[in-house]
XYZ file of N, CA and C in Angstrom:
213
model
N 103.646 3.406 143.923
C 104.369 4.642 144.197
C 103.390 5.809 144.024
N 103.442 6.741 144.943
C 102.555 7.898 144.863
C 103.013 8.847 143.761
N 102.099 9.669 143.323
C 102.428 10.669 142.304
C 103.521 11.595 142.809
N 103.424 11.988 144.068
C 104.425 12.883 144.660
C 105.816 12.254 144.605
N 105.918 10.989 144.979
C 107.221 10.315 144.952
C 107.735 10.171 143.522
N 106.832 9.890 142.591
C 107.216 9.770 141.186
C 107.790 11.089 140.677
N 107.115 12.193 140.983
C 107.579 13.518 140.554
C 108.910 13.846 141.225
N 109.024 13.553 142.510
C 110.281 13.819 143.221
C 111.443 13.031 142.626
N 111.204 11.794 142.232
C 112.268 11.010 141.599
C 112.711 11.663 140.298
N 111.747 12.144 139.517
C 112.081 12.803 138.251
C 112.876 14.081 138.505
N 112.439 14.871 139.479
C 113.129 16.122 139.796
C 114.527 15.829 140.344
N 114.638 14.886 141.255
C 115.954 14.546 141.822
C 116.918 14.065 140.741
N 116.432 13.246 139.834
C 117.274 12.779 138.736
C 117.732 13.931 137.862
N 116.827 14.849 137.598
C 117.157 16.024 136.788
C 118.199 16.887 137.496
N 118.045 17.075 138.791
C 119.002 17.883 139.552
C 120.386 17.244 139.537
N 120.442 15.932 139.701
C 121.737 15.236 139.639
C 122.362 15.376 138.254
N 121.555 15.200 137.232
C 122.045 15.249 135.849
C 122.561 16.631 135.469
N 121.870 17.668 135.908
C 122.203 19.024 135.472
C 123.087 19.782 136.449
N 123.132 19.353 137.699
C 123.901 20.079 138.698
C 123.183 21.300 139.248
N 121.918 21.455 138.902
C 121.147 22.585 139.424
C 120.791 22.333 140.885
N 120.663 23.418 141.646
C 120.189 23.297 143.021
C 118.660 23.243 142.996
N 118.076 22.849 144.118
C 116.616 22.823 144.213
C 116.033 24.205 143.946
N 116.641 25.214 144.526
C 116.133 26.577 144.357
C 116.262 27.043 142.906
N 117.400 26.762 142.279
C 117.581 27.161 140.879
C 116.531 26.500 139.992
N 116.322 25.211 140.206
C 115.313 24.505 139.427
C 113.931 25.089 139.683
N 113.597 25.292 140.941
C 112.280 25.813 141.302
C 112.008 27.155 140.638
N 112.999 28.026 140.665
C 112.831 29.345 140.046
C 112.722 29.241 138.526
N 113.593 28.450 137.916
C 113.598 28.341 136.458
C 112.341 27.639 135.947
N 111.900 26.619 136.639
C 110.788 25.801 136.155
C 109.425 26.410 136.447
N 109.232 26.920 137.660
C 107.888 27.369 138.049
C 107.861 28.751 138.706
N 109.016 29.403 138.772
C 109.125 30.739 139.364
C 108.652 30.793 140.820
N 108.940 29.721 141.533
C 108.616 29.635 142.958
C 109.822 29.006 143.646
N 110.595 29.795 144.397
C 111.833 29.273 144.981
C 111.630 28.120 145.964
N 110.413 27.905 146.425
C 110.157 26.855 147.417
C 109.424 25.643 146.838
N 109.310 25.558 145.525
C 108.551 24.465 144.908
C 109.050 23.085 145.348
N 110.336 22.814 145.193
C 110.856 21.483 145.538
C 110.732 21.248 147.040
N 110.975 22.258 147.843
C 110.840 22.117 149.297
C 109.397 21.748 149.659
N 108.435 22.393 149.000
C 107.027 22.071 149.264
C 106.705 20.643 148.827
N 107.239 20.259 147.686
C 107.018 18.910 147.178
C 107.580 17.881 148.163
N 108.778 18.129 148.680
C 109.403 17.215 149.646
C 108.664 17.211 150.980
N 108.175 18.369 151.384
C 107.550 18.507 152.689
C 106.101 18.084 152.734
N 105.596 17.536 151.634
C 104.219 17.064 151.590
C 103.226 18.210 151.763
N 103.614 19.399 151.280
C 102.717 20.544 151.311
C 101.950 20.605 150.002
N 100.949 21.445 149.941
C 100.129 21.557 148.750
C 100.890 22.073 147.540
N 100.844 21.299 146.469
C 101.410 21.694 145.188
C 100.340 21.394 144.151
N 100.025 22.362 143.315
C 98.949 22.154 142.356
C 99.403 21.321 141.165
N 98.442 20.702 140.516
C 98.725 19.926 139.315
C 99.304 20.821 138.228
N 98.807 22.024 138.126
C 99.322 22.966 137.131
C 100.806 23.232 137.354
N 101.210 23.395 138.599
C 102.616 23.647 138.909
C 103.468 22.427 138.584
N 102.972 21.250 138.908
C 103.699 20.023 138.579
C 103.853 19.893 137.072
N 102.807 20.200 136.326
C 102.878 20.123 134.865
C 103.892 21.111 134.308
N 103.989 22.286 134.911
C 104.992 23.268 134.475
C 106.398 22.745 134.724
N 106.612 22.111 135.870
C 107.930 21.548 136.182
C 108.279 20.422 135.211
N 107.318 19.555 134.923
C 107.562 18.466 133.975
C 107.869 19.008 132.582
N 107.146 20.034 132.163
C 107.388 20.642 130.850
C 108.790 21.239 130.793
N 109.218 21.876 131.874
C 110.560 22.452 131.920
C 111.615 21.359 131.752
N 111.439 20.253 132.437
C 112.397 19.145 132.340
C 112.467 18.637 130.902
N 111.321 18.503 130.258
C 111.304 18.036 128.863
C 111.956 19.040 127.921
N 111.713 20.320 128.146
C 112.207 21.365 127.243
C 113.675 21.704 127.471
N 114.199 21.387 128.637
C 115.586 21.716 128.989
C 116.296 20.471 129.531
N 116.497 19.454 128.696
C 117.072 18.199 129.200
C 118.487 18.332 129.758
N 119.207 19.364 129.350
C 120.579 19.559 129.834
C 120.684 20.685 130.844
N 119.574 21.104 131.402
C 119.578 22.226 132.327
C 119.349 23.517 131.573
N 119.671 24.615 132.199
C 119.483 25.907 131.551
C 120.670 26.798 131.864
N 120.753 27.876 131.143
C 121.875 28.806 131.302
C 121.814 29.562 132.617
N 120.721 29.438 133.365
C 120.539 30.200 134.599
C 121.075 29.463 135.820
N 122.009 28.550 135.632
C 122.545 27.776 136.756
C 123.407 28.613 137.684
N 123.847 29.740 137.213
C 124.687 30.577 138.059
C 126.140 30.412 137.684
N 127.022 31.158 138.337
C 128.441 31.117 137.997
C 129.083 29.791 138.374
N 130.034 29.390 137.584
C 130.794 28.175 137.894
C 131.923 28.537 138.838
N 132.211 27.640 139.746
C 133.276 27.920 140.715
C 134.579 27.326 140.258
């Protein structure tokens, strides 16, 4: 399995678990609204950015308060 696919599996699992959208996660984790889209689209993503996303997942296992309003 490629590193990209491994990271995407971790992010997808986190999104399912927390109910966050890709954009919400991208903004909260790395302050880049297109991070997950770039990761999925096979565009350039730096190791530093991936490490920031992984750190966010570890530090916020239940998501974060910035998920937005509940419907």
